[in-house]
XYZ file of C-alpha atoms in Angstrom:
365
model
C -0.135 0.069 0.298
C 2.613 2.474 0.910
C 4.465 2.204 -3.051
C 1.196 2.471 -4.137
C 1.427 5.030 -2.274
C 4.490 6.562 -3.579
C 4.186 6.095 -6.923
C 1.282 7.885 -7.315
C 2.788 10.793 -5.894
C 5.357 9.893 -8.094
C 3.265 9.969 -11.110
C 1.543 13.177 -9.833
C 5.129 15.541 -9.085
C 5.276 14.449 -12.822
C 2.845 15.509 -14.095
C 2.796 18.782 -12.268
C 6.465 19.065 -14.162
C 4.892 19.269 -16.904
C 1.971 20.826 -16.641
C 4.250 23.880 -15.427
C 6.777 23.252 -18.830
C 3.793 23.493 -20.839
C 2.804 26.396 -19.073
C 6.041 27.998 -19.150
C 6.315 27.319 -22.717
C 2.787 29.428 -23.418
C 4.411 32.202 -21.614
C 7.213 33.300 -23.738
C 3.700 33.908 -26.182
C 3.361 33.302 -30.266
C 6.018 34.043 -32.292
C 7.129 37.423 -33.736
C 7.296 38.232 -37.369
C 10.907 38.244 -38.490
C 12.601 40.161 -40.246
C 12.921 40.355 -43.872
C 15.875 41.795 -46.775
C 17.838 42.246 -43.609
C 21.467 43.739 -45.359
C 24.999 44.772 -43.494
C 26.891 48.058 -44.397
C 30.418 48.182 -42.545
C 31.398 51.373 -41.237
C 34.269 53.479 -39.458
C 34.635 50.764 -36.489
C 30.569 50.009 -37.141
C 27.972 47.726 -38.277
C 25.243 49.804 -40.171
C 22.079 47.255 -40.919
C 18.592 47.869 -42.321
C 15.753 45.628 -43.035
C 12.651 46.174 -44.469
C 10.161 47.566 -41.891
C 7.675 45.528 -40.469
C 4.231 46.303 -40.767
C 2.661 48.185 -37.757
C -1.231 47.042 -37.385
C -2.435 46.299 -33.805
C -1.639 42.206 -34.850
C 1.462 42.349 -35.489
C 2.693 44.970 -32.108
C 0.873 42.724 -30.037
C 3.480 40.751 -31.358
C 6.560 42.543 -31.753
C 8.278 44.415 -29.174
C 12.258 44.753 -30.094
C 14.793 44.490 -32.228
C 17.668 42.379 -30.586
C 21.817 41.842 -32.737
C 23.940 40.870 -30.674
C 27.879 39.385 -31.309
C 30.650 38.952 -29.340
C 32.991 41.547 -28.010
C 37.302 41.340 -28.712
C 37.064 40.815 -24.741
C 35.778 36.848 -25.483
C 31.508 38.644 -24.116
C 28.424 38.355 -25.489
C 26.917 41.821 -26.286
C 23.270 42.784 -27.178
C 21.438 45.342 -27.975
C 17.834 46.342 -28.986
C 16.005 48.322 -31.025
C 12.935 49.916 -31.216
C 9.731 47.909 -33.443
C 9.510 50.871 -35.348
C 12.751 51.503 -36.851
C 13.942 49.893 -39.970
C 18.416 50.332 -38.849
C 20.590 49.546 -36.509
C 24.237 51.084 -35.961
C 26.090 49.144 -34.078
C 29.160 50.972 -32.825
C 32.103 51.155 -31.200
C 34.161 48.126 -33.517
C 37.410 47.271 -34.137
C 38.134 46.113 -37.620
C 37.922 42.132 -37.381
C 35.209 39.223 -38.505
C 32.126 40.414 -36.817
C 29.603 37.167 -36.713
C 26.002 39.196 -35.727
C 22.808 37.310 -35.303
C 19.352 39.390 -35.619
C 16.383 38.387 -33.957
C 12.480 39.963 -33.215
C 11.048 39.887 -29.538
C 7.959 39.553 -28.730
C 6.472 40.789 -25.667
C 6.522 38.080 -23.173
C 9.729 37.016 -24.629
C 9.037 34.572 -27.706
C 12.067 35.416 -31.253
C 11.392 35.251 -34.371
C 13.466 33.119 -36.509
C 17.259 34.001 -36.777
C 19.432 36.003 -39.724
C 22.968 35.479 -38.831
C 25.539 38.053 -41.488
C 29.195 38.207 -40.835
C 30.991 42.043 -41.362
C 34.296 43.417 -41.153
C 33.966 47.075 -40.222
C 36.290 49.644 -41.499
C 39.063 50.911 -38.947
C 37.936 52.764 -36.664
C 37.470 56.904 -37.845
C 39.628 58.052 -35.247
C 42.800 55.822 -36.567
C 41.450 55.915 -40.113
C 42.509 59.512 -40.061
C 45.345 59.344 -37.883
C 46.801 57.453 -40.944
C 47.111 59.817 -43.165
C 48.626 62.676 -41.371
C 50.925 65.064 -43.172
C 53.052 66.895 -41.487
C 55.001 69.877 -42.971
C 56.970 73.281 -42.330
C 54.827 76.354 -42.663
C 56.180 80.341 -41.989
C 55.887 80.467 -38.355
C 54.828 76.990 -37.295
C 53.275 73.670 -38.764
C 50.382 72.592 -41.518
C 48.927 69.474 -40.415
C 46.689 67.954 -43.213
C 44.201 65.003 -42.866
C 42.345 62.740 -44.945
C 37.889 62.373 -43.623
C 35.625 59.905 -46.061
C 33.775 58.722 -43.469
C 31.672 62.531 -43.044
C 32.292 62.374 -38.775
C 33.645 64.884 -36.967
C 36.503 64.495 -34.958
C 39.404 66.601 -33.032
C 42.490 67.061 -34.302
C 45.038 67.995 -31.753
C 48.350 69.544 -32.667
C 50.927 70.487 -29.852
C 55.097 71.015 -29.672
C 57.000 72.642 -26.978
C 57.182 75.883 -27.503
C 61.967 75.604 -27.145
C 61.662 79.391 -25.181
C 59.506 78.921 -22.147
C 60.068 74.556 -21.677
C 56.099 75.319 -22.748
C 53.624 72.091 -24.886
C 51.610 74.768 -27.142
C 49.025 72.908 -28.585
C 45.480 73.474 -31.286
C 42.695 71.305 -31.599
C 41.022 71.444 -35.324
C 36.621 69.960 -34.812
C 36.660 68.824 -38.366
C 34.122 66.774 -40.660
C 35.644 67.786 -43.740
C 36.604 65.570 -46.359
C 40.471 66.713 -47.134
C 41.480 69.178 -43.734
C 43.538 71.468 -43.185
C 45.031 73.101 -39.771
C 47.604 75.691 -39.227
C 49.831 75.802 -35.797
C 51.620 78.901 -35.618
C 53.731 80.885 -32.890
C 57.193 78.747 -33.749
C 60.336 79.800 -34.069
C 62.446 79.781 -37.703
C 65.500 78.532 -38.908
C 65.169 75.574 -35.600
C 64.197 72.235 -35.709
C 61.166 70.459 -33.836
C 58.982 68.227 -33.465
C 54.909 68.449 -34.162
C 52.863 65.458 -32.063
C 49.118 64.732 -33.392
C 46.384 62.485 -32.690
C 42.976 62.755 -33.461
C 40.519 61.537 -30.948
C 36.206 60.979 -32.190
C 33.121 61.914 -30.114
C 33.617 58.937 -28.022
C 37.198 60.060 -26.967
C 38.789 57.120 -28.182
C 42.208 58.430 -29.542
C 44.643 57.456 -32.208
C 48.278 57.252 -31.167
C 50.608 59.885 -31.410
C 51.671 60.754 -34.936
C 54.828 63.105 -35.139
C 57.541 65.116 -36.928
C 60.436 67.142 -36.283
C 59.859 69.714 -39.143
C 62.413 73.451 -39.177
C 60.148 76.202 -39.806
C 60.335 79.608 -42.417
C 60.798 82.167 -39.845
C 57.273 84.485 -39.543
C 57.500 88.333 -38.920
C 55.908 91.102 -38.426
C 54.920 93.466 -41.708
C 55.869 97.139 -42.516
C 52.649 99.072 -42.912
C 54.719 101.032 -45.405
C 52.855 101.836 -48.110
C 49.935 100.639 -46.073
C 46.474 102.446 -47.094
C 42.703 102.075 -46.501
C 41.172 100.431 -49.347
C 36.864 100.585 -48.386
C 35.246 100.868 -45.665
C 31.498 99.968 -44.810
C 30.809 102.672 -41.779
C 33.270 104.999 -39.367
C 32.184 107.476 -37.142
C 33.916 110.536 -38.434
C 34.067 113.031 -35.076
C 31.719 111.644 -32.430
C 35.362 109.906 -30.935
C 37.501 112.707 -32.050
C 40.205 113.722 -34.262
C 42.183 110.915 -35.285
C 39.496 107.802 -33.460
C 36.907 106.176 -35.151
C 38.422 107.024 -38.245
C 39.185 103.754 -39.791
C 42.855 105.348 -40.899
C 43.273 103.972 -36.886
C 43.225 101.039 -37.568
C 46.645 100.261 -39.649
C 48.347 103.865 -37.378
C 49.940 101.469 -34.976
C 49.164 103.305 -32.343
C 46.980 100.865 -29.683
C 45.128 103.884 -28.007
C 43.563 105.131 -31.705
C 40.483 103.143 -32.582
C 38.141 102.993 -36.247
C 34.532 102.484 -34.351
C 31.577 102.196 -36.566
C 28.786 104.182 -36.861
C 27.203 105.292 -33.694
C 26.029 109.290 -33.903
C 24.496 110.195 -36.708
C 22.766 106.436 -37.144
C 23.178 102.748 -35.718
C 24.051 100.501 -38.610
C 23.971 96.838 -37.935
C 26.144 93.732 -38.140
C 28.029 92.987 -40.337
C 30.764 95.778 -40.547
C 34.376 95.583 -42.098
C 37.159 96.867 -43.187
C 39.729 96.960 -46.186
C 43.633 97.365 -46.531
C 45.573 97.795 -49.292
C 49.612 97.200 -48.145
C 50.814 98.544 -50.915
C 52.792 95.096 -52.504
C 52.374 91.682 -52.461
C 53.345 89.344 -49.838
C 52.712 86.340 -48.374
C 50.277 86.379 -45.258
C 50.393 83.343 -42.428
C 48.245 85.797 -39.309
C 46.280 88.033 -38.749
C 47.051 89.665 -35.339
C 43.567 92.452 -34.267
C 43.950 94.231 -31.521
C 41.237 95.185 -29.786
C 39.905 98.549 -28.511
C 41.977 99.268 -25.164
C 39.543 98.915 -22.016
C 36.135 99.182 -24.101
C 34.137 95.308 -23.934
C 30.843 95.943 -25.826
C 32.301 95.510 -29.345
C 32.228 92.623 -31.890
C 32.690 88.608 -30.535
C 33.100 86.995 -34.506
C 34.967 87.994 -37.475
C 35.269 87.494 -40.702
C 38.930 87.098 -42.326
C 38.771 87.703 -46.243
C 41.802 88.784 -48.698
C 42.181 89.966 -52.010
C 45.154 90.273 -55.340
C 43.278 92.843 -56.659
C 41.025 94.352 -54.132
C 37.408 92.761 -56.137
C 37.039 88.968 -56.159
C 38.032 87.887 -52.382
C 38.876 84.810 -50.781
C 36.930 83.493 -47.541
C 40.005 83.095 -44.940
C 38.012 81.653 -41.817
C 35.565 82.333 -39.496
C 36.393 83.295 -36.127
C 35.384 83.474 -32.690
C 36.865 86.996 -31.531
C 37.054 88.015 -27.476
C 36.208 91.143 -26.097
C 39.847 92.130 -24.322
C 42.807 93.749 -24.635
C 45.389 91.793 -25.900
C 46.851 91.434 -29.212
C 44.729 88.225 -30.285
C 46.465 85.947 -33.758
C 44.604 84.457 -36.343
C 46.682 81.994 -38.516
C 45.323 81.768 -41.839
C 47.778 79.526 -44.998
C 49.971 81.064 -46.008
C 49.308 82.475 -49.419
C 50.207 85.812 -51.693
C 47.743 89.104 -51.917
C 47.854 92.666 -52.178
C 44.392 92.851 -50.060
C 42.772 91.943 -46.562
C 39.521 92.916 -45.073
C 37.969 92.546 -41.825
C 34.661 91.812 -41.245
C 33.090 92.291 -37.701
C 29.598 89.602 -37.695
C 28.589 89.373 -35.080
C 27.946 91.145 -31.474
C 26.424 92.398 -28.215
C 25.301 95.681 -29.636
C 25.173 97.851 -33.333
C 28.823 98.247 -33.003
C 31.793 96.977 -33.441
C 35.994 98.078 -33.370
C 39.539 97.999 -33.749
C 42.694 99.235 -32.832
C 44.931 97.780 -34.869
C 45.470 96.362 -37.505
C 49.009 93.673 -37.842
C 50.088 91.170 -40.383
C 52.058 88.102 -39.721
C 54.704 86.587 -42.765
C 57.053 86.520 -45.492
C 57.810 89.371 -48.548
């Protein structure tokens, strides 16, 4: 009798386990619809996937919760990323240029999964590594020219640095760029002496390349003489309201930081932009602009545009730069090139007016 009871108890237990197991399987729900036309494309340190959108009918929504893409990373850890059911594109980033196998599936609200798609891809090198491999460092006037290629369309930071032999301090400059052919200039180097320039590339995730270095001997940069300079034109000037010298455009090239060109304020509130152009009287190679603000006045322009010309008619844009309202001379490196005319455009500021105490140019004759 005892054996019979034990047997019945065991049969009951097995039946219970079977029912629980069936219940768990039923809890997962019906399989969600599988993705179709799944395609994978290698990117720079990433894999890009697309697929045909799944319908958004109530039935589809009830079965399909998200898309899952899993792979094994370089450390051997299985990684999974989940994407909304409303998207038909996914990007898996932070990858290296090695083969990866990706498993792609859809997952239902209760955990059921669709038929899986398996795909192998080898991403291109991460963008910061790819760009670092194109870095070229060459000597320039009073500095270094750093050039690179960026075929990814992604934004990176190219940081160039050198140790100033006079102060033994590291001088650096960062160039943020997404352009295909990037160029940056590192200025302020002594001419005629070897200098080692070190360049690194950083992506938006702050991953940094190994340094690329080169030893160069910059050409000597000089401050160009103002002999023969004249004002070639201006948008407006304050005639008389600032005294017999200040206010007029000529005050920006008189060599005196106590005088200044000021845009009109006494007779009209002329809005931005304002501009002033200089005729150097001869062709010279310009590598830097040096601009001095009106002293002890901080209400002027906060952004400038630099331009240059060989004939005073056709102007080349040399770049737009932030301008700080401070007394010290501010330097703006430009691609060394021969010009006869330069123009400084004040593009915006907190008030309607702007001003400059001095326009200095650096380069070589």
